[in-house]
Amino acid sequence: MIGSAVPRKEDAALLTGRGTFVDDIQRPGLLHMVYVQSTEAHALITGIDTSAATALPGVVGVWTAEDFAELPARPSVPGLERHYLAGEKVHYVGEPVAVVVAADRYTAADAARAVEVTYEPLPVMATLEAALAPDAVPIFAPLPGNLALEQPVTPDDVAAELDAAPRRLRARLVNQRVAGAPMEPYGVLADWVGNGVTVWATVQAPHRVRAEIAQVFGLARHLIRVVAPDVGGAFGVKSSFMPELFLAPELSRRLGRPVKFVETRREHMTHTYHGRDQVQEVEVGFDENGAILALDVTITVNIGGVPDPVGIGLPTLTSYMLGGCYRIPKIAARYRSVLTNTTPTASYRGAGRPEASFLIERVVDLVALELGKDPAEVRKVNLIGPEQMPYQTPFEGIVYDEADYPAALELLLGELDYDALRAEQERRRADPGARLLGVGLSTFVEMAGFGPTPLFEQFGYLGGWESANLRLQPDGSVIVLVGTAPHGQGHQTAMAQIVADELGVPFEAVSVFYGDTAVVQEGIGTMGSRGMPVAGNAVRQAAVEVADQARRIAAHLLEADPDDLVRVGDGFQVKGVPDAAVPLAAVVERSFKPHLLPEGTRLGLESTAYYEPKNLSYPSGAHGCVVEIERDTGRVHVVRYVCVDDCGTVINPMNARGQVHGGVAQGIAQALFEKVSFDAEGRPLAASLEEYMLPGMLDLPRYETHHIETRSSFNPLGVKGIGEAGATAAPQAVVNAVVDALAHLGVRDVEMPCTPERVWKAMHHAS
């Protein structure tokens, strides 16, 4: 089954409207919770008048920060802990100031608007420059300034290597702020009954959420049940611990009734954490052939008005991946995490690695431009060869697994018909009536399969392992409980394929469940493309252990030694004796009959496995984008997008293509359309989907996908992960294509998103 493009088990329910999301869940006596959000980016709260709101029929109550003073603050970097509602001061537009609970959502929304908050405005620092200015006012009270963290990542500089390089150049690159914008926004329903609480939430790690709720309320974990039902997309933003995860349970406890919070799209755009938002200062040394000799990088990240611990540290991951697919002898990196009066930033699809890939791929193209060489040739000069794998990067502990980067690039160039595109580009440049043509390349590697424990526990998780429980039922069907909680990845399908192969049972006989802490054994969660590299291997390990148990019972049935049995079809056979065979169903049935089993044999066929990865995995590939640019308007058309991905063993090609398609769509969107921006007073300029430019289907090309499979030796399945590859590869493929189309005019960079206005100005200012 592994390698088969079987249809997804999940889709029948989702495509026929039978999925169950948080907002579909109703409980007797349900109440609804709505935030009063700050309208100021930086101000002291001088008063909150709730009288008009509480007088509205149907309103149960209004609470402010002082009402939750007894709850422990959310953990962060010591001294930077966050409370659930703004207290004396607001730090960004959209920050929750008060919370209203009412009998229905509309009354709660009306009441929230009736709450009168008065502010004493403070100077607003909506940009990195303003926040780092000498006269900037500190935004977050414990900090004397707005620098939350300044961190060298490497011990040494590269000044000597840059001085010795024959050529060098500098660049300033901007990776703009974007919003996760999943189809289903954040939602929580809490029902506190007796001495415990059940929470349904749109989250990526229900066991971690249970642990956090237990810590806040001082409860034993068995008194808390967290359920992640169907989740309509997450993209990392649902791995953050938003205040409503704790306020809804607390209000349910106080009121003795279930409380639901489901954010609106506008609330999502201003309240739920954003992603990216890095400025990268780069200096690179190289020789006349384009070989990169040294790289010096300073990253400044905008972490918003309230520091999230993940957001503060994400540039560490960016730093680790700065070398990309290339042999770069020396890299120096450092970063600064800066507070501004904007919505906080944290994880978003790729979480730090797309920013690194964008940086190094833009640098390679800049080196090629500087030398007058083809970007493909400069890549070939620098790519790590397959004979050098596993490859120790300049960063301790960051070791790439097996891959063939040059082969991926060659396949891409062939599929693009690269030489023909270059000839067509020259023809169009000579024809004033023709659209300009650009070709962008992106040879990338990213970090996936997050674990092992010593790394992942630094992000607050119990471990970096993942769990699976597998049990065979008396009729031979299989139940699998897995510790991850997917949100569209297709885990039911892929896990069932792994089990079907290991046990020799029909794919249709395997059912996979997840997302309920009362049912599923301890788990970690779904993020960092760890589904197949970690959870998939846990499922395999459990299946292998159950298969071994089955083999021993089959041997007893056949009166043979277990080592003399071979798997045949859906059962076992004694080697070389076709008539001495037993089907698996008979073995399973026998496993439940203690009087017919050898003494000491455990009843049933079941195993719980915890798989601890020994390293990260490193998906890679080569993507190519072909764009046309209208000379009169600057509008960019993506006319072809070709992907070559290496995610190791491909469990389900259709699932893998779907993951690539989704990631590439988000990458193209970042390159051409999306940007979360604020005015000088910190007010969001794109707080709804009328203003935030998510692309539609007609804005995106038909994807041409190809895979090469280089098994990873870092895990038994040989998988690497695929969920974030497209988003990691695409932005620079598109931007490189746009710049390539305009390079003959002297254009060296176009900042994302490459809007028609920006492209038109770049064309005309350059010429």
PDB file of C-alpha atoms in Angstrom, residues 57-213:
ATOM      1  CA  PRO A  57     -31.104  41.499  27.900  1.00  0.00           C
ATOM      2  CA  GLY A  58     -29.356  38.169  27.544  1.00  0.00           C
ATOM      3  CA  VAL A  59     -25.984  39.348  28.815  1.00  0.00           C
ATOM      4  CA  VAL A  60     -24.669  37.137  31.599  1.00  0.00           C
ATOM      5  CA  GLY A  61     -21.639  39.223  32.537  1.00  0.00           C
ATOM      6  CA  VAL A  62     -18.617  41.288  31.550  1.00  0.00           C
ATOM      7  CA  TRP A  63     -15.158  40.630  32.953  1.00  0.00           C
ATOM      8  CA  THR A  64     -11.902  42.603  32.828  1.00  0.00           C
ATOM      9  CA  ALA A  65      -8.311  41.750  33.620  1.00  0.00           C
ATOM     10  CA  GLU A  66      -8.623  42.270  37.369  1.00  0.00           C
ATOM     11  CA  ASP A  67     -11.314  39.569  37.447  1.00  0.00           C
ATOM     12  CA  PHE A  68      -8.729  37.000  36.371  1.00  0.00           C
ATOM     13  CA  ALA A  69      -5.869  38.212  38.539  1.00  0.00           C
ATOM     14  CA  GLU A  70      -5.713  34.917  40.411  1.00  0.00           C
ATOM     15  CA  LEU A  71      -4.930  32.927  37.249  1.00  0.00           C
ATOM     16  CA  PRO A  72      -1.189  32.460  36.707  1.00  0.00           C
ATOM     17  CA  ALA A  73       0.191  34.392  33.744  1.00  0.00           C
ATOM     18  CA  ARG A  74       1.042  32.586  30.530  1.00  0.00           C
ATOM     19  CA  PRO A  75       4.690  31.496  30.567  1.00  0.00           C
ATOM     20  CA  SER A  76       7.223  33.223  28.362  1.00  0.00           C
ATOM     21  CA  VAL A  77      10.806  34.314  28.590  1.00  0.00           C
ATOM     22  CA  PRO A  78      11.252  35.062  32.326  1.00  0.00           C
ATOM     23  CA  GLY A  79       9.944  38.527  33.060  1.00  0.00           C
ATOM     24  CA  LEU A  80       7.869  38.694  29.857  1.00  0.00           C
ATOM     25  CA  GLU A  81       4.872  36.588  30.933  1.00  0.00           C
ATOM     26  CA  ARG A  82       1.477  37.506  29.458  1.00  0.00           C
ATOM     27  CA  HIS A  83      -1.881  37.895  31.181  1.00  0.00           C
ATOM     28  CA  TYR A  84      -5.150  36.921  29.572  1.00  0.00           C
ATOM     29  CA  LEU A  85      -6.592  40.381  29.109  1.00  0.00           C
ATOM     30  CA  ALA A  86      -4.869  43.740  28.901  1.00  0.00           C
ATOM     31  CA  GLY A  87      -4.540  45.284  32.359  1.00  0.00           C
ATOM     32  CA  GLU A  88      -3.366  48.835  32.736  1.00  0.00           C
ATOM     33  CA  LYS A  89      -2.106  49.122  29.174  1.00  0.00           C
ATOM     34  CA  VAL A  90      -2.805  47.911  25.640  1.00  0.00           C
ATOM     35  CA  HIS A  91       0.023  46.921  23.322  1.00  0.00           C
ATOM     36  CA  TYR A  92      -1.657  46.504  19.897  1.00  0.00           C
ATOM     37  CA  VAL A  93      -4.984  47.011  18.145  1.00  0.00           C
ATOM     38  CA  GLY A  94      -7.059  43.888  18.700  1.00  0.00           C
ATOM     39  CA  GLU A  95      -5.641  42.973  22.113  1.00  0.00           C
ATOM     40  CA  PRO A  96      -8.458  41.637  24.324  1.00  0.00           C
ATOM     41  CA  VAL A  97      -9.435  44.198  26.976  1.00  0.00           C
ATOM     42  CA  ALA A  98     -12.584  42.610  28.360  1.00  0.00           C
ATOM     43  CA  VAL A  99     -14.739  39.578  27.716  1.00  0.00           C
ATOM     44  CA  VAL A 100     -18.527  39.393  27.445  1.00  0.00           C
ATOM     45  CA  VAL A 101     -20.668  36.304  27.904  1.00  0.00           C
ATOM     46  CA  ALA A 102     -24.271  36.199  26.718  1.00  0.00           C
ATOM     47  CA  ALA A 103     -27.006  33.782  25.809  1.00  0.00           C
ATOM     48  CA  ASP A 104     -26.286  34.061  22.100  1.00  0.00           C
ATOM     49  CA  ARG A 105     -23.399  35.242  19.947  1.00  0.00           C
ATOM     50  CA  TYR A 106     -25.186  38.288  18.541  1.00  0.00           C
ATOM     51  CA  THR A 107     -26.124  39.639  21.966  1.00  0.00           C
ATOM     52  CA  ALA A 108     -22.569  39.070  23.129  1.00  0.00           C
ATOM     53  CA  ALA A 109     -21.244  40.997  20.109  1.00  0.00           C
ATOM     54  CA  ASP A 110     -23.690  43.856  20.723  1.00  0.00           C
ATOM     55  CA  ALA A 111     -22.675  43.977  24.375  1.00  0.00           C
ATOM     56  CA  ALA A 112     -18.989  44.019  23.500  1.00  0.00           C
ATOM     57  CA  ARG A 113     -19.614  47.096  21.386  1.00  0.00           C
ATOM     58  CA  ALA A 114     -21.480  48.687  24.317  1.00  0.00           C
ATOM     59  CA  VAL A 115     -18.486  48.421  26.635  1.00  0.00           C
ATOM     60  CA  GLU A 116     -16.849  51.849  26.865  1.00  0.00           C
ATOM     61  CA  VAL A 117     -13.086  51.798  27.247  1.00  0.00           C
ATOM     62  CA  THR A 118     -11.235  55.073  27.687  1.00  0.00           C
ATOM     63  CA  TYR A 119      -7.577  55.356  26.824  1.00  0.00           C
ATOM     64  CA  GLU A 120      -4.682  57.725  27.345  1.00  0.00           C
ATOM     65  CA  PRO A 121      -2.713  57.332  24.115  1.00  0.00           C
ATOM     66  CA  LEU A 122       1.016  56.648  24.222  1.00  0.00           C
ATOM     67  CA  PRO A 123       3.533  57.018  21.384  1.00  0.00           C
ATOM     68  CA  VAL A 124       3.015  54.239  18.863  1.00  0.00           C
ATOM     69  CA  MET A 125       5.895  52.235  17.439  1.00  0.00           C
ATOM     70  CA  ALA A 126       4.394  50.268  14.578  1.00  0.00           C
ATOM     71  CA  THR A 127       7.660  49.548  12.766  1.00  0.00           C
ATOM     72  CA  LEU A 128      11.026  48.072  13.653  1.00  0.00           C
ATOM     73  CA  GLU A 129      12.687  51.405  12.987  1.00  0.00           C
ATOM     74  CA  ALA A 130      10.353  53.244  15.353  1.00  0.00           C
ATOM     75  CA  ALA A 131      10.680  50.604  18.066  1.00  0.00           C
ATOM     76  CA  LEU A 132      14.488  50.663  17.908  1.00  0.00           C
ATOM     77  CA  ALA A 133      14.815  54.446  17.742  1.00  0.00           C
ATOM     78  CA  PRO A 134      16.852  55.969  20.609  1.00  0.00           C
ATOM     79  CA  ASP A 135      13.810  57.836  21.927  1.00  0.00           C
ATOM     80  CA  ALA A 136      11.402  54.905  21.586  1.00  0.00           C
ATOM     81  CA  VAL A 137       9.064  54.318  24.525  1.00  0.00           C
ATOM     82  CA  PRO A 138       9.262  50.797  26.026  1.00  0.00           C
ATOM     83  CA  ILE A 139       6.179  48.831  24.977  1.00  0.00           C
ATOM     84  CA  PHE A 140       6.198  45.880  27.364  1.00  0.00           C
ATOM     85  CA  ALA A 141       6.608  47.067  30.929  1.00  0.00           C
ATOM     86  CA  PRO A 142       9.365  44.760  32.229  1.00  0.00           C
ATOM     87  CA  LEU A 143      11.697  45.680  29.373  1.00  0.00           C
ATOM     88  CA  PRO A 144      13.726  48.904  29.505  1.00  0.00           C
ATOM     89  CA  GLY A 145      13.573  49.124  25.697  1.00  0.00           C
ATOM     90  CA  ASN A 146      11.929  47.190  22.900  1.00  0.00           C
ATOM     91  CA  LEU A 147      14.632  44.599  22.296  1.00  0.00           C
ATOM     92  CA  ALA A 148      13.220  41.383  23.738  1.00  0.00           C
ATOM     93  CA  LEU A 149      16.238  39.297  22.759  1.00  0.00           C
ATOM     94  CA  GLU A 150      19.554  39.829  20.997  1.00  0.00           C
ATOM     95  CA  GLN A 151      21.146  36.490  20.262  1.00  0.00           C
ATOM     96  CA  PRO A 152      24.366  35.458  18.508  1.00  0.00           C
ATOM     97  CA  VAL A 153      23.827  32.049  16.908  1.00  0.00           C
ATOM     98  CA  THR A 154      27.399  31.396  15.867  1.00  0.00           C
ATOM     99  CA  PRO A 155      30.468  31.956  18.074  1.00  0.00           C
ATOM    100  CA  ASP A 156      32.698  33.565  15.452  1.00  0.00           C
ATOM    101  CA  ASP A 157      32.380  36.262  12.809  1.00  0.00           C
ATOM    102  CA  VAL A 158      33.372  35.856   9.170  1.00  0.00           C
ATOM    103  CA  ALA A 159      35.219  39.147   8.753  1.00  0.00           C
ATOM    104  CA  ALA A 160      38.459  37.450   7.687  1.00  0.00           C
ATOM    105  CA  GLU A 161      36.696  35.188   5.191  1.00  0.00           C
ATOM    106  CA  LEU A 162      34.801  38.120   3.676  1.00  0.00           C
ATOM    107  CA  ASP A 163      38.007  40.155   3.432  1.00  0.00           C
ATOM    108  CA  ALA A 164      39.718  37.298   1.639  1.00  0.00           C
ATOM    109  CA  ALA A 165      36.875  36.697  -0.823  1.00  0.00           C
ATOM    110  CA  PRO A 166      37.533  37.920  -4.392  1.00  0.00           C
ATOM    111  CA  ARG A 167      34.003  39.336  -4.628  1.00  0.00           C
ATOM    112  CA  ARG A 168      31.402  40.387  -2.082  1.00  0.00           C
ATOM    113  CA  LEU A 169      28.007  42.051  -2.025  1.00  0.00           C
ATOM    114  CA  ARG A 170      25.426  43.185   0.474  1.00  0.00           C
ATOM    115  CA  ALA A 171      21.653  42.912   0.422  1.00  0.00           C
ATOM    116  CA  ARG A 172      18.718  43.849   2.566  1.00  0.00           C
ATOM    117  CA  LEU A 173      15.841  41.417   2.213  1.00  0.00           C
ATOM    118  CA  VAL A 174      12.347  41.715   3.657  1.00  0.00           C
ATOM    119  CA  ASN A 175      10.157  38.748   4.468  1.00  0.00           C
ATOM    120  CA  GLN A 176       6.870  40.468   5.090  1.00  0.00           C
ATOM    121  CA  ARG A 177       4.242  39.697   7.727  1.00  0.00           C
ATOM    122  CA  VAL A 178       1.437  37.344   6.672  1.00  0.00           C
ATOM    123  CA  ALA A 179      -1.649  35.857   8.329  1.00  0.00           C
ATOM    124  CA  GLY A 180      -2.418  32.155   8.666  1.00  0.00           C
ATOM    125  CA  ALA A 181      -6.019  32.659   7.504  1.00  0.00           C
ATOM    126  CA  PRO A 182      -7.235  29.047   7.751  1.00  0.00           C
ATOM    127  CA  MET A 183     -10.780  28.405   6.515  1.00  0.00           C
ATOM    128  CA  GLU A 184     -11.883  27.769  10.109  1.00  0.00           C
ATOM    129  CA  PRO A 185     -10.747  30.482  12.534  1.00  0.00           C
ATOM    130  CA  TYR A 186      -9.836  29.812  16.170  1.00  0.00           C
ATOM    131  CA  GLY A 187     -12.583  28.278  18.303  1.00  0.00           C
ATOM    132  CA  VAL A 188     -12.987  26.893  21.831  1.00  0.00           C
ATOM    133  CA  LEU A 189     -15.905  25.348  23.703  1.00  0.00           C
ATOM    134  CA  ALA A 190     -15.428  24.563  27.414  1.00  0.00           C
ATOM    135  CA  ASP A 191     -17.861  22.667  29.624  1.00  0.00           C
ATOM    136  CA  TRP A 192     -16.831  22.505  33.289  1.00  0.00           C
ATOM    137  CA  VAL A 193     -18.830  19.841  35.118  1.00  0.00           C
ATOM    138  CA  GLY A 194     -18.100  18.810  38.697  1.00  0.00           C
ATOM    139  CA  ASN A 195     -14.379  18.931  39.306  1.00  0.00           C
ATOM    140  CA  GLY A 196     -13.264  18.655  35.707  1.00  0.00           C
ATOM    141  CA  VAL A 197     -13.634  20.234  32.294  1.00  0.00           C
ATOM    142  CA  THR A 198     -14.045  19.120  28.698  1.00  0.00           C
ATOM    143  CA  VAL A 199     -12.611  21.453  26.069  1.00  0.00           C
ATOM    144  CA  TRP A 200     -13.254  21.189  22.332  1.00  0.00           C
ATOM    145  CA  ALA A 201     -10.747  23.355  20.495  1.00  0.00           C
ATOM    146  CA  THR A 202      -9.284  23.986  17.053  1.00  0.00           C
ATOM    147  CA  VAL A 203      -5.752  23.078  18.081  1.00  0.00           C
ATOM    148  CA  GLN A 204      -2.812  21.106  16.742  1.00  0.00           C
ATOM    149  CA  ALA A 205      -1.653  19.539  20.020  1.00  0.00           C
ATOM    150  CA  PRO A 206      -4.548  18.562  22.339  1.00  0.00           C
ATOM    151  CA  HIS A 207      -2.325  16.808  24.897  1.00  0.00           C
ATOM    152  CA  ARG A 208      -0.160  19.902  25.243  1.00  0.00           C
ATOM    153  CA  VAL A 209      -3.285  22.050  25.632  1.00  0.00           C
ATOM    154  CA  ARG A 210      -4.490  19.669  28.360  1.00  0.00           C
ATOM    155  CA  ALA A 211      -1.157  20.033  30.161  1.00  0.00           C
ATOM    156  CA  GLU A 212      -1.303  23.829  29.963  1.00  0.00           C
ATOM    157  CA  ILE A 213      -4.900  23.943  31.269  1.00  0.00           C
TER     158      ILE A 213
END
